[in-house]
Coordinates of C-alpha atoms in Angstrom, one line a residue:
X2 CA -49.6 -5.2 13.6
X3 CA -49.0 -8.7 12.3
X4 CA -46.6 -11.1 14.1
X5 CA -44.0 -10.7 11.4
X6 CA -44.0 -6.9 11.9
X7 CA -43.7 -7.3 15.7
X8 CA -40.7 -9.6 15.2
X9 CA -39.1 -7.1 12.9
X10 CA -39.8 -4.3 15.4
X11 CA -38.2 -6.3 18.3
X12 CA -35.2 -7.0 16.1
X13 CA -34.7 -3.3 15.3
X14 CA -35.0 -2.4 19.0
X15 CA -32.3 -5.0 19.8
X16 CA -30.1 -3.6 17.0
X17 CA -30.6 0.0 18.2
X18 CA -29.9 -1.1 21.8
X19 CA -26.7 -2.8 20.9
X20 CA -25.6 0.2 18.8
X21 CA -26.3 2.5 21.8
X22 CA -24.3 0.2 24.1
X23 CA -21.4 0.0 21.7
X24 CA -21.2 3.8 21.3
X25 CA -21.4 4.3 25.0
X26 CA -18.5 1.8 25.5
X27 CA -16.3 3.1 22.6
X28 CA -17.0 6.9 22.5
X29 CA -14.3 7.5 25.2
X30 CA -11.6 6.3 22.8
X31 CA -12.9 8.2 19.8
X32 CA -10.9 11.4 20.6
X33 CA -8.0 13.1 19.0
X34 CA -7.1 14.5 22.3
X35 CA -5.9 11.1 23.5
X36 CA -3.2 11.2 20.8
X37 CA -2.1 14.9 21.2
X38 CA -1.5 14.2 24.9
X39 CA 1.9 14.5 26.5
X40 CA 1.4 11.7 29.0
X41 CA 0.1 9.3 26.4
X42 CA 2.9 10.1 24.0
X43 CA 5.4 9.6 26.8
X44 CA 3.9 6.3 27.6
X45 CA 4.1 5.4 23.9
X46 CA 7.7 6.4 23.7
X47 CA 8.7 4.2 26.7
X48 CA 6.9 1.3 25.2
X49 CA 8.5 2.0 21.7
X50 CA 12.0 1.7 23.3
X51 CA 11.5 -1.8 24.4
X52 CA 14.1 -4.0 22.6
X53 CA 15.6 -1.1 20.6
X54 CA 17.3 1.1 23.3
X55 CA 20.7 0.3 21.8
X56 CA 19.8 2.2 18.5
X57 CA 21.4 5.5 18.0
X58 CA 18.2 7.1 16.8
X59 CA 16.3 6.0 19.9
X60 CA 19.1 7.3 22.3
X61 CA 19.2 10.6 20.4
X62 CA 15.4 10.9 20.8
X63 CA 15.6 10.0 24.5
X64 CA 18.2 12.6 25.2
X65 CA 15.6 15.3 24.5
X66 CA 12.5 13.2 25.0
X67 CA 10.3 16.0 26.6
X68 CA 11.2 18.6 24.0
X69 CA 10.6 16.1 21.2
X70 CA 7.2 15.1 22.6
X71 CA 6.1 18.7 23.1
X72 CA 7.2 19.4 19.5
X73 CA 5.1 16.5 18.4
X74 CA 2.0 17.7 20.3
X75 CA 2.4 21.1 18.5
X76 CA 2.7 19.4 15.1
X77 CA -0.4 17.2 15.8
X78 CA -2.6 20.2 16.9
X79 CA -1.4 22.1 13.9
X80 CA -2.4 19.3 11.6
X81 CA 1.1 18.9 10.2
X82 CA 2.3 15.8 8.5
X83 CA 4.8 14.1 10.8
X84 CA 6.1 11.5 8.4
X85 CA 9.8 11.6 7.9
X86 CA 10.4 8.9 5.3
X87 CA 11.6 5.3 5.8
X88 CA 14.7 3.2 6.6
X89 CA 14.2 0.5 4.0
X90 CA 15.9 -3.0 4.1
X91 CA 15.3 -6.5 3.1
X92 CA 14.6 -9.3 5.7
X93 CA 15.2 -13.0 4.8
X94 CA 12.6 -14.9 6.9
X95 CA 11.5 -18.6 6.5
X96 CA 12.8 -18.7 2.9
X97 CA 11.0 -15.5 1.9
X98 CA 12.5 -12.1 1.2
X99 CA 10.4 -9.3 2.8
X100 CA 10.8 -5.6 2.0
X101 CA 10.6 -3.7 5.3
X102 CA 10.0 0.0 5.5
X103 CA 10.9 1.0 9.0
X104 CA 9.6 4.5 10.3
X105 CA 11.6 7.1 12.4
X106 CA 11.3 6.8 16.2
X107 CA 9.3 10.1 16.4
X108 CA 6.7 8.8 14.0
X109 CA 6.7 5.4 15.7
X110 CA 5.8 7.1 19.0
X111 CA 2.7 8.7 17.4
X112 CA 1.7 5.5 15.6
X113 CA 1.9 3.6 18.9
X114 CA -0.1 6.3 20.7
X115 CA -2.7 6.3 18.0
X116 CA -3.0 2.5 18.0
X117 CA -3.0 1.9 21.7
X118 CA -5.3 4.8 22.7
X119 CA -7.7 4.8 19.7
X120 CA -7.5 2.2 17.0
X121 CA -6.9 -1.0 18.9
X122 CA -9.8 -0.4 21.5
X123 CA -12.2 0.6 18.8
X124 CA -11.3 -1.8 15.9
X125 CA -10.7 -4.9 18.0
X126 CA -14.1 -4.6 19.7
X127 CA -15.9 -6.3 16.7
X128 CA -13.3 -8.9 15.9
X129 CA -14.1 -12.6 16.3
X130 CA -12.4 -14.4 19.2
X131 CA -10.6 -16.7 16.8
X132 CA -8.7 -13.9 15.0
X133 CA -5.4 -14.5 16.8
X134 CA -2.8 -12.3 15.2
X135 CA -0.6 -9.7 17.0
X136 CA -3.0 -8.6 19.7
X137 CA -2.4 -8.4 23.4
X138 CA -2.9 -11.9 25.0
X139 CA -2.9 -13.5 21.6
X140 CA -0.3 -14.5 18.9
X141 CA 1.1 -17.6 17.3
X142 CA 0.7 -19.8 20.4
X143 CA -2.9 -18.6 20.9
X144 CA -3.8 -19.3 17.3
X145 CA -2.2 -22.9 17.6
X146 CA -4.0 -23.6 20.8
X147 CA -7.4 -22.6 19.3
X148 CA -6.6 -24.7 16.2
X149 CA -6.0 -27.8 18.4
X150 CA -9.0 -27.0 20.4
X151 CA -11.2 -26.9 17.3
X152 CA -9.8 -30.3 16.2
X153 CA -10.5 -31.7 19.5
X154 CA -14.1 -30.3 19.7
X155 CA -14.7 -31.7 16.2
X156 CA -13.8 -35.1 17.4
X157 CA -15.9 -34.8 20.6
X158 CA -19.0 -33.7 18.6
X159 CA -18.7 -36.3 15.8
X160 CA -16.8 -39.0 17.7
X161 CA -14.6 -39.6 14.6
X162 CA -11.7 -38.1 12.8
X163 CA -13.4 -38.5 9.4
X164 CA -13.7 -34.9 8.6
X165 CA -12.2 -32.3 6.4
X166 CA -10.3 -29.0 6.6
X167 CA -10.2 -26.1 4.1
X168 CA -6.9 -24.1 4.4
X169 CA -7.0 -20.8 2.6
X170 CA -4.1 -18.4 1.8
X171 CA -4.2 -15.0 0.2
X172 CA -1.8 -13.9 -2.5
X173 CA 0.3 -10.8 -1.4
X174 CA -2.1 -10.0 1.3
X175 CA -0.3 -6.8 2.6
X176 CA 0.2 -5.6 -0.9
X177 CA -3.5 -6.1 -1.8
X178 CA -5.2 -4.0 0.9
X179 CA -7.2 -1.3 -0.7
X180 CA -6.8 2.1 1.0
X181 CA -10.2 3.5 0.0
X182 CA -12.0 0.3 1.3
X183 CA -10.0 0.3 4.5
X184 CA -10.6 4.0 5.2
X185 CA -14.3 3.6 4.5
X186 CA -14.4 0.8 7.1
X187 CA -12.6 3.1 9.6
X188 CA -15.2 5.8 9.0
X189 CA -18.0 3.5 10.2
X190 CA -16.1 2.9 13.4
X191 CA -14.4 6.3 14.1
X192 CA -16.2 9.7 14.0
X193 CA -13.3 12.1 15.0
X194 CA -12.1 13.6 11.7
X195 CA -8.7 14.3 13.0
X196 CA -8.1 10.8 14.0
X197 CA -9.2 9.6 10.6
X198 CA -7.0 12.0 8.9
X199 CA -4.0 11.0 10.9
X200 CA -4.7 7.3 10.1
X201 CA -5.1 8.2 6.5
X202 CA -1.7 9.9 6.4
X203 CA 0.0 6.8 8.0
X204 CA -1.6 4.5 5.5
X205 CA -1.2 6.4 2.3
X206 CA 2.5 6.6 2.5
X207 CA 2.9 3.0 1.8
X208 CA 1.5 3.0 -1.7
X209 CA -0.6 4.7 -4.4
X210 CA -4.1 3.5 -3.4
X211 CA -3.2 0.1 -2.0
X212 CA -0.6 -1.9 0.0
X213 CA 0.3 -1.8 3.7
X214 CA 3.9 -1.7 4.8
X215 CA 5.6 -4.2 7.1
X216 CA 7.2 -2.5 10.1
X217 CA 4.2 -0.1 10.9
X218 CA 1.9 -0.7 13.9
X219 CA -0.9 1.0 12.0
X220 CA -0.5 -1.4 9.1
X221 CA -0.5 -4.3 11.6
X222 CA -3.8 -3.4 13.2
X223 CA -5.3 -2.5 9.7
X224 CA -4.3 -5.9 8.4
X225 CA -5.9 -7.7 11.3
X226 CA -9.1 -5.6 11.0
X227 CA -9.5 -5.5 7.2
X228 CA -10.9 -9.1 6.6
X229 CA -13.2 -8.8 9.6
X230 CA -16.3 -8.8 7.4
X231 CA -15.0 -12.2 6.0
X232 CA -14.6 -13.6 9.4
X233 CA -18.2 -12.8 10.5
X234 CA -19.5 -14.1 7.1
X235 CA -17.8 -17.5 7.7
X236 CA -18.8 -17.7 11.3
X237 CA -22.4 -16.4 11.0
X238 CA -23.7 -16.9 7.5
X239 CA -21.8 -20.1 6.5
X240 CA -22.2 -21.4 10.1
X241 CA -18.6 -22.7 10.3
X242 CA -18.1 -23.2 14.1
X243 CA -14.5 -24.4 13.8
X244 CA -12.9 -21.5 12.0
X245 CA -9.8 -19.5 12.7
X246 CA -7.6 -16.9 11.2
X247 CA -4.0 -15.7 11.7
X248 CA -3.5 -12.7 9.5
X249 CA -3.8 -14.2 6.0
X250 CA -3.9 -17.9 7.0
X251 CA -7.5 -19.3 7.4
X252 CA -8.9 -22.6 8.1
X253 CA -12.4 -24.1 8.2
X254 CA -13.2 -27.5 9.7
X255 CA -16.4 -29.4 8.7
X256 CA -17.7 -33.0 8.2
X257 CA -18.6 -32.4 4.6
X258 CA -16.1 -31.9 1.8
X259 CA -18.8 -30.7 -0.5
X260 CA -20.0 -28.0 1.9
X261 CA -16.3 -26.8 2.2
X262 CA -16.2 -26.5 -1.6
X263 CA -19.3 -24.4 -1.5
X264 CA -17.8 -22.3 1.3
X265 CA -14.7 -21.7 -0.8
X266 CA -16.8 -20.3 -3.7
X267 CA -18.7 -18.0 -1.3
X268 CA -15.5 -16.8 0.3
X269 CA -14.0 -15.9 -3.0
X270 CA -17.1 -13.8 -3.8
X271 CA -16.5 -11.8 -0.5
X272 CA -12.7 -11.6 -1.3
X273 CA -13.6 -10.1 -4.7
X274 CA -15.5 -7.4 -3.0
X275 CA -12.5 -6.8 -0.6
X276 CA -10.2 -6.9 -3.7
X277 CA -8.2 -9.8 -2.1
X278 CA -7.0 -12.7 -4.1
X279 CA -7.2 -16.3 -2.9
X280 CA -4.0 -18.2 -3.6
X281 CA -5.4 -21.3 -5.2
X282 CA -2.0 -23.0 -5.2
X283 CA -1.8 -22.9 -1.4
X284 CA -5.6 -23.3 -0.9
X285 CA -6.8 -26.9 -0.5
X286 CA -9.1 -29.3 1.3
X287 CA -7.5 -32.1 3.2
X288 CA -8.8 -35.0 5.4
X289 CA -8.2 -34.4 9.1
X290 CA -6.7 -37.9 9.5
X291 CA -4.0 -37.1 6.8
X292 CA -3.0 -33.9 8.5
X293 CA -2.8 -30.2 7.5
X294 CA -0.1 -27.7 7.7
X295 CA -0.8 -24.5 9.7
X296 CA 1.8 -21.9 10.9
X297 CA 4.8 -23.9 10.0
X298 CA 3.6 -27.2 11.6
X299 CA 1.6 -30.2 10.6
X300 CA -1.4 -31.4 12.6
X301 CA -3.2 -34.7 12.4
X302 CA -6.4 -35.8 14.1
X303 CA -5.9 -39.4 15.2
X304 CA -8.7 -42.0 15.6
X305 CA -8.3 -41.8 19.3
X306 CA -9.2 -38.0 19.2
X307 CA -5.6 -37.0 20.0
X308 CA -4.0 -34.3 17.9
X309 CA -0.5 -35.1 16.6
X310 CA 1.6 -32.0 16.4
X311 CA 4.5 -32.4 14.0
X312 CA 7.1 -29.8 13.1
X313 CA 7.9 -28.7 9.6
X314 CA 11.3 -29.7 8.2
X315 CA 12.3 -26.2 7.3
X316 CA 12.7 -25.1 10.8
X317 CA 15.1 -27.8 11.7
X318 CA 17.1 -27.2 8.5
X319 CA 17.4 -23.6 9.3
X320 CA 18.6 -24.2 12.8
X321 CA 21.1 -26.8 11.7
X322 CA 22.6 -24.3 9.2
X323 CA 22.7 -21.7 11.9
X324 CA 24.6 -23.9 14.2
X325 CA 27.2 -24.5 11.6
X326 CA 27.4 -20.8 11.1
X327 CA 27.6 -20.2 14.8
X328 CA 30.6 -22.5 14.9
X329 CA 32.5 -20.3 12.5
X330 CA 31.4 -17.1 14.3
X331 CA 32.8 -18.4 17.5
X332 CA 36.0 -19.6 16.0
X333 CA 36.5 -16.0 14.6
X334 CA 35.6 -14.4 17.9
X335 CA 32.5 -12.6 16.6
X336 CA 30.2 -14.6 18.9
X337 CA 30.5 -15.9 22.5
X338 CA 29.1 -19.0 24.1
X339 CA 26.5 -17.0 26.1
X340 CA 24.8 -15.7 22.9
X341 CA 25.1 -19.2 21.4
X342 CA 23.3 -20.9 24.4
X343 CA 20.6 -18.2 24.4
X344 CA 19.9 -18.7 20.6
X345 CA 19.8 -22.5 20.8
X346 CA 17.8 -22.7 24.0
X347 CA 15.3 -20.2 22.6
X348 CA 14.7 -22.3 19.5
X349 CA 14.7 -25.5 21.5
X350 CA 12.1 -24.3 24.1
X351 CA 9.8 -23.0 21.4
X352 CA 10.1 -26.2 19.5
X353 CA 9.3 -28.4 22.5
X354 CA 6.3 -26.1 23.4
X355 CA 4.8 -26.3 20.0
X356 CA 5.5 -29.8 18.7
X357 CA 5.8 -33.5 19.6
X358 CA 9.3 -34.0 18.2
X359 CA 11.4 -36.1 20.7
X360 CA 13.7 -37.7 18.2
X361 CA 14.3 -34.5 16.2
X362 CA 15.2 -32.7 19.5
X363 CA 17.6 -35.6 20.3
X364 CA 19.2 -35.2 16.9
X365 CA 19.7 -31.4 17.3
X366 CA 21.0 -31.8 20.9
X367 CA 23.6 -34.3 19.6
X368 CA 24.7 -31.9 16.8
X369 CA 24.9 -29.1 19.3
X370 CA 27.0 -31.1 21.7
X371 CA 29.3 -32.3 18.8
X372 CA 29.8 -28.7 17.6
X373 CA 30.3 -26.9 20.9
X374 CA 30.0 -28.7 24.2
X375 CA 32.6 -31.4 23.9
X376 CA 35.2 -29.0 22.7
X377 CA 34.3 -26.2 25.1

C-alpha cells in the first residue's frame, strides 16, 4: 500500500468514526415518539403561551388543555393532517411590509414540540458557530458581538484597519427556499419517516414548491439551516476566518479586495445550486475604515483598533414619530404613562447597549422630557 493510499484509508476511518459518533449522539432525538408524547406536548404548550396568554384562542385551548393534547396525540398517531389554516395579517416593520401567516395554537404546540424535541437538536448540530439567528443563547446581540470580535481580531492579526468587508444580502430569502431541496437536506439528517412527513406537511402549506412563511417555528429553523452548506463552503473552502451570518445577512472580512471579489463569484455559484438569488443592489465591498452597515447599525474599524458603533438614522426617526403619536394617545386616554415609560426605556436601553450614541440619546431624552415629563 502506497503512502497516498494509507492517508486515504486513515481519512476514511476518521470520517466513519465521526459519523458513528454523530449518529450515537443524535439518534436519541430522531424519534416520532418524542412528538406524540403527552408530557412533551404539554411542555410545548406551556412554552407557547409565553407572551400570548391574553389571546382568546390561547385561553380557550388552556380551558381544556389535557383533552386538546390527548386529541392531538391521537391525530398524530393516526397520521392525520393537523393544519387548521392561517390567521393572515400585514406587519409594518422597519419600513417593510411583511405578510404574516399565523398558525392556530393547536398547531403551534405541535410545531414547537417538533422543533424543540427533534429538529433543533439534530439540525443545529452541524451549524457553524457564527450562524447567530434565533437560537437559544444567540440572537441579534450575539451576532453583533461576533461581528465586533471579528473586526477586532482582524486588527490584531494585521495590525491595521486597511482591510475590506463583503456584505451579502439575498433577494426575498424566505420566498426563495425550495421545498424539495430543503426536504432532501432533512432526509440526510433525519431517518424517522413520520418525523419527515410531519415536517413536510408544515412546510408545504406555505407555497407550491417554494417559500417559507413568517410566523412558523418550523420555517424559522428551516431558514437558519438551509444555507448551512454555503456557511461551511465559505469557512472551509474559501478559508474566510472572519465570517458570520444572521439569517440572510452575510459578511466576509479579508485583507484583499480582489479575493473577496473571487469569493462573491464562488458564493453566487453555490447560491445558484440552492436556488437563492444574491441581491446585487445590497451586496457590496467596503473598506473597513469607511464603515459597513450590519443589522441596522454602522461599524467602523479605527486606526487604533477600536470599533466605532454608530446607529442607523431610521431607528431614531421611528422612535421620534412614536413619541409624537404617544402624546396624542395619552391625550385621548388610550395610553397611560406606565406603558409610555416602558416603551421608551426599552428602546433607550437597547440603543445604549448596541451603539455609541451619546448625543443622539441626549436629543431623544430632551424630546421625551419636553413632550411628557415637564407637563406630567
